[in-house]
Amino acid sequence: AQSVTQLGSHVSVSEGALVLLRCNYSSSVPPYLFWYVQYPNQGLQLLLKYTTGATLVKGINGFEAEFKKSETSFHLTKPSAHMSDAAEYFCAVSLTGGGNKLTFGTGTQLKVEL
Amino acid sequence: DTGVSQDPRHKITKRGQNVTFRCDPISEHNRLYWYRQTLGQGPEFLTYFQNEAQLEKSRLLSDRFSAERPKGSFSTLEIQRTEQGDSAMYLCASSPDGFSGNTIYFGEGSWLTVV
């Protein structure tokens, strides 16, 4: 069975600072990896995903993530935080042959301070 | 915008009552999913459909829960004899097919509060 661990349920950064949200996964087969963002009282919006190919994936709003198989990680980064980035971020995994069914981490709440 | 739409967005019900949520997926998406999300947690898979066929149900989906997708278009999720533990946001999502790398598109969710 697959699982996702997000280290740090709350992360606080200053506006303009680097954003780093951590995600580690466990899987017996090569995974597909996703980052979603959720704003208050809303559904989830895809930021980026890794399926195959280049391990550095660029997404919307200036976010990117790097798939590191040896570390079983898929950390999300953004060079310069903006106030509008304040939201909850979820890492998720799906498996080949798993029916495109996502398993989510518990989420990281990002706070951006002036 | 032709995204996933859910109705109602908010529902307050008394314990023991039945509630039904409706989901309209993105047009031509064959896969439809239901997830449940409680405060401070990530979404948890409940069930999914390929067209009108319900292919998998999570252990989270007790006998009080039933989901349908007649004609392979919209879907309904019914909860019978609601309990306070059912209070959560119920998320519907859809994807073009079952390829595991496909993007799954989520609706804005239906909040259920059981009092």
CSV table of C-alpha atoms in Angstrom, one decimal:
chain,number,residue,atom,x,y,z
A,1,ALA,CA,0.0,0.0,0.0
A,2,GLN,CA,1.1,3.5,-0.7
A,3,SER,CA,1.4,6.4,1.8
A,4,VAL,CA,2.3,10.0,1.9
A,5,THR,CA,4.0,11.9,4.7
A,6,GLN,CA,4.1,15.7,4.8
A,7,LEU,CA,6.5,17.0,7.4
A,8,GLY,CA,5.3,20.1,9.1
A,9,SER,CA,1.6,20.7,9.4
A,10,HIS,CA,2.2,24.5,9.6
A,11,VAL,CA,4.9,26.4,7.8
A,12,SER,CA,5.3,30.2,8.1
A,13,VAL,CA,7.5,32.3,5.8
A,14,SER,CA,8.0,36.0,5.2
A,15,GLU,CA,6.8,37.5,1.9
A,16,GLY,CA,9.6,37.2,-0.6
A,17,ALA,CA,11.3,34.3,1.2
A,18,LEU,CA,11.8,30.8,-0.1
A,19,VAL,CA,8.9,28.3,0.3
A,20,LEU,CA,9.8,24.7,1.0
A,21,LEU,CA,7.0,22.2,1.7
A,22,ARG,CA,8.2,18.6,2.3
A,23,CYS,CA,6.6,15.4,1.0
A,24,ASN,CA,7.8,11.8,1.3
A,25,TYR,CA,6.1,8.8,-0.1
A,26,SER,CA,6.2,5.1,0.2
A,27,SER,CA,5.3,2.9,-2.7
A,28,SER,CA,6.2,-0.6,-3.9
A,29,VAL,CA,5.9,0.5,-7.5
A,30,PRO,CA,6.9,3.7,-9.3
A,31,PRO,CA,4.4,6.4,-8.3
A,32,TYR,CA,2.7,9.3,-9.9
A,33,LEU,CA,3.0,12.3,-7.6
A,34,PHE,CA,0.8,15.4,-7.3
A,35,TRP,CA,0.7,18.6,-5.4
A,36,TYR,CA,-2.7,20.3,-4.8
A,37,VAL,CA,-3.6,23.6,-3.2
A,38,GLN,CA,-6.7,24.3,-1.3
A,39,TYR,CA,-8.0,27.8,-0.4
A,40,PRO,CA,-10.4,28.2,2.5
A,41,ASN,CA,-13.8,26.6,1.9
A,42,GLN,CA,-12.9,25.6,-1.6
A,43,GLY,CA,-12.0,22.4,-3.4
A,44,LEU,CA,-8.5,21.3,-4.5
A,45,GLN,CA,-6.6,22.8,-7.5
A,46,LEU,CA,-3.7,21.0,-9.1
A,47,LEU,CA,-0.4,22.8,-8.8
A,48,LEU,CA,1.8,20.3,-10.6
A,49,LYS,CA,2.4,16.6,-11.1
A,50,TYR,CA,5.1,14.1,-11.9
A,51,THR,CA,4.3,11.2,-14.2
A,52,THR,CA,7.4,10.3,-16.2
A,53,GLY,CA,10.4,12.1,-17.8
A,54,ALA,CA,12.1,15.1,-16.3
A,55,THR,CA,12.2,14.9,-12.5
A,56,LEU,CA,12.0,18.7,-12.0
A,57,VAL,CA,8.4,19.7,-12.6
A,58,LYS,CA,7.2,23.2,-13.0
A,59,GLY,CA,3.6,24.2,-12.1
A,60,ILE,CA,1.4,27.1,-11.8
A,61,ASN,CA,2.0,30.3,-9.7
A,62,GLY,CA,5.8,29.8,-9.8
A,63,PHE,CA,5.9,26.5,-7.9
A,64,GLU,CA,8.1,23.6,-8.8
A,65,ALA,CA,8.9,20.2,-7.3
A,66,GLU,CA,11.6,17.6,-7.8
A,67,PHE,CA,11.1,13.9,-7.8
A,68,LYS,CA,14.0,12.2,-6.0
A,69,LYS,CA,13.5,8.4,-6.2
A,70,SER,CA,16.5,7.7,-4.0
A,71,GLU,CA,15.0,9.9,-1.2
A,72,THR,CA,11.4,8.9,-2.0
A,73,SER,CA,10.7,12.6,-1.9
A,74,PHE,CA,8.7,15.2,-3.9
A,75,HIS,CA,9.3,18.5,-2.1
A,76,LEU,CA,7.5,21.6,-3.3
A,77,THR,CA,9.4,24.9,-3.6
A,78,LYS,CA,8.8,28.5,-4.7
A,79,PRO,CA,11.7,31.0,-4.8
A,80,SER,CA,9.7,34.0,-3.5
A,81,ALA,CA,6.5,33.7,-1.4
A,82,HIS,CA,3.6,36.0,-2.0
A,83,MET,CA,0.7,36.8,0.3
A,84,SER,CA,-1.6,35.0,-2.1
A,85,ASP,CA,0.2,31.8,-1.6
A,86,ALA,CA,-1.3,31.4,1.9
A,87,ALA,CA,-3.3,28.2,1.7
A,88,GLU,CA,-3.2,24.5,2.5
A,89,TYR,CA,-1.1,22.3,0.3
A,90,PHE,CA,-1.5,18.6,-0.2
A,91,CYS,CA,0.9,16.1,-1.6
A,92,ALA,CA,-0.7,13.0,-3.2
A,93,VAL,CA,0.3,9.7,-4.9
A,94,SER,CA,-1.4,7.4,-7.3
A,95,LEU,CA,0.0,4.1,-8.5
A,96,THR,CA,0.1,2.4,-11.9
A,97,GLY,CA,-2.9,0.2,-12.2
A,98,GLY,CA,-4.5,1.8,-9.1
A,99,GLY,CA,-7.4,3.2,-11.0
A,100,ASN,CA,-6.1,6.8,-10.8
A,101,LYS,CA,-7.0,6.9,-7.1
A,102,LEU,CA,-5.2,9.4,-5.0
A,103,THR,CA,-3.8,8.9,-1.6
A,104,PHE,CA,-3.2,12.3,0.2
A,105,GLY,CA,-0.9,13.4,2.9
A,106,THR,CA,-2.4,15.3,5.9
A,107,GLY,CA,-1.5,18.7,4.4
A,108,THR,CA,0.7,21.7,5.2
A,109,GLN,CA,-0.9,25.0,6.1
A,110,LEU,CA,1.3,27.8,4.6
A,111,LYS,CA,1.2,31.2,6.3
A,112,VAL,CA,2.9,34.2,4.6
A,113,GLU,CA,3.8,37.1,6.8
A,114,LEU,CA,4.7,40.7,5.8
B,1,ASP,CA,-16.6,27.5,-16.7
B,2,THR,CA,-17.4,23.8,-17.1
B,3,GLY,CA,-15.6,22.4,-14.0
B,4,VAL,CA,-16.9,19.9,-11.5
B,5,SER,CA,-20.0,21.3,-9.8
B,6,GLN,CA,-21.5,20.1,-6.5
B,7,ASP,CA,-24.8,20.8,-4.8
B,8,PRO,CA,-25.6,21.8,-2.2
B,9,ARG,CA,-22.4,23.6,-1.0
B,10,HIS,CA,-23.5,23.5,2.6
B,11,LYS,CA,-26.0,21.3,4.4
B,12,ILE,CA,-26.9,21.3,8.1
B,13,THR,CA,-29.0,18.4,9.2
B,14,LYS,CA,-30.2,16.8,12.4
B,15,ARG,CA,-28.8,13.5,13.5
B,16,GLY,CA,-30.8,10.6,12.0
B,17,GLN,CA,-31.9,12.4,8.9
B,18,ASN,CA,-31.0,11.5,5.4
B,19,VAL,CA,-29.0,13.7,3.1
B,20,THR,CA,-28.1,13.6,-0.6
B,21,PHE,CA,-25.4,15.4,-2.5
B,22,ARG,CA,-25.2,15.8,-6.2
B,23,CYS,CA,-22.1,16.0,-8.4
B,24,ASP,CA,-21.9,17.0,-12.1
B,25,PRO,CA,-18.5,16.1,-13.5
B,26,ILE,CA,-16.6,17.7,-16.3
B,27,SER,CA,-18.4,16.8,-19.5
B,28,GLU,CA,-17.0,13.6,-21.2
B,29,HIS,CA,-15.0,12.6,-18.1
B,30,ASN,CA,-15.6,8.8,-17.6
B,31,ARG,CA,-14.2,8.6,-14.1
B,32,LEU,CA,-16.0,10.1,-11.1
B,33,TYR,CA,-14.7,10.0,-7.6
B,34,TRP,CA,-16.0,10.8,-4.1
B,35,TYR,CA,-13.7,11.8,-1.3
B,36,ARG,CA,-14.3,12.9,2.3
B,37,GLN,CA,-12.3,15.5,4.1
B,38,THR,CA,-12.4,16.3,7.8
B,39,LEU,CA,-10.8,19.3,9.4
B,40,GLY,CA,-7.1,19.1,9.5
B,41,GLN,CA,-6.9,16.1,7.3
B,42,GLY,CA,-6.3,15.3,3.7
B,43,PRO,CA,-9.1,14.0,1.5
B,44,GLU,CA,-9.9,10.3,1.9
B,45,PHE,CA,-11.1,8.2,-1.0
B,46,LEU,CA,-14.6,6.8,-0.7
B,47,THR,CA,-15.6,5.4,-4.1
B,48,TYR,CA,-15.3,5.8,-7.8
B,49,PHE,CA,-17.2,5.1,-11.0
B,50,GLN,CA,-16.2,4.3,-14.5
B,51,ASN,CA,-19.2,5.6,-16.5
B,52,GLU,CA,-22.2,4.1,-14.6
B,53,ALA,CA,-20.3,1.2,-13.0
B,54,GLN,CA,-19.1,1.6,-9.4
B,55,LEU,CA,-15.7,0.0,-9.4
B,56,GLU,CA,-14.4,0.4,-5.9
B,57,LYS,CA,-15.7,1.3,-2.5
B,58,SER,CA,-13.5,2.2,0.5
B,59,ARG,CA,-14.0,0.6,3.9
B,60,LEU,CA,-14.9,4.1,5.0
B,61,LEU,CA,-18.1,3.8,3.1
B,62,SER,CA,-20.4,2.2,5.6
B,63,ASP,CA,-23.8,0.6,4.7
B,64,ARG,CA,-25.4,4.0,5.5
B,65,PHE,CA,-23.7,5.5,2.4
B,66,SER,CA,-24.7,4.8,-1.1
B,67,ALA,CA,-23.5,6.4,-4.3
B,68,GLU,CA,-25.0,6.1,-7.8
B,69,ARG,CA,-24.1,7.4,-11.3
B,70,PRO,CA,-27.1,6.6,-13.5
B,71,LYS,CA,-26.4,6.9,-17.2
B,72,GLY,CA,-22.8,7.7,-16.5
B,73,SER,CA,-23.3,11.4,-16.1
B,74,PHE,CA,-24.1,13.1,-12.7
B,75,SER,CA,-23.6,11.2,-9.5
B,76,THR,CA,-25.4,11.3,-6.1
B,77,LEU,CA,-24.0,10.4,-2.7
B,78,GLU,CA,-26.7,9.6,-0.1
B,79,ILE,CA,-26.1,9.3,3.6
B,80,GLN,CA,-28.9,7.6,5.6
B,81,ARG,CA,-29.4,8.0,9.3
B,82,THR,CA,-26.7,10.6,9.6
B,83,GLU,CA,-24.4,10.6,12.6
B,84,GLN,CA,-22.3,13.4,14.0
B,85,GLY,CA,-19.2,11.7,12.8
B,86,ASP,CA,-20.4,12.2,9.2
B,87,SER,CA,-19.8,15.9,9.5
B,88,ALA,CA,-17.2,16.6,6.9
B,89,MET,CA,-16.7,18.1,3.4
B,90,TYR,CA,-17.6,15.7,0.7
B,91,LEU,CA,-15.6,16.3,-2.5
B,92,CYS,CA,-16.5,15.1,-5.9
B,93,ALA,CA,-13.9,14.8,-8.6
B,94,SER,CA,-13.5,13.6,-12.2
B,95,SER,CA,-10.9,12.6,-14.7
B,96,PRO,CA,-10.9,11.6,-18.4
B,97,ASP,CA,-10.2,7.9,-17.7
B,98,GLY,CA,-8.4,5.6,-15.4
B,99,PHE,CA,-4.8,6.3,-16.3
B,100,SER,CA,-3.0,6.8,-13.0
B,101,GLY,CA,-1.1,9.9,-14.2
B,102,ASN,CA,-4.2,11.8,-15.2
B,103,THR,CA,-5.1,15.0,-13.4
B,104,ILE,CA,-8.1,14.6,-11.2
B,105,TYR,CA,-10.3,17.7,-11.1
B,106,PHE,CA,-12.1,18.5,-7.9
B,107,GLY,CA,-15.3,20.4,-7.2
B,108,GLU,CA,-15.6,22.9,-4.5
B,109,GLY,CA,-17.1,20.4,-2.1
B,110,SER,CA,-20.3,20.0,-0.1
B,111,TRP,CA,-20.0,20.8,3.6
B,112,LEU,CA,-22.1,18.6,5.9
B,113,THR,CA,-22.8,19.5,9.5
B,114,VAL,CA,-24.8,17.0,11.6
B,115,VAL,CA,-26.2,18.5,14.7
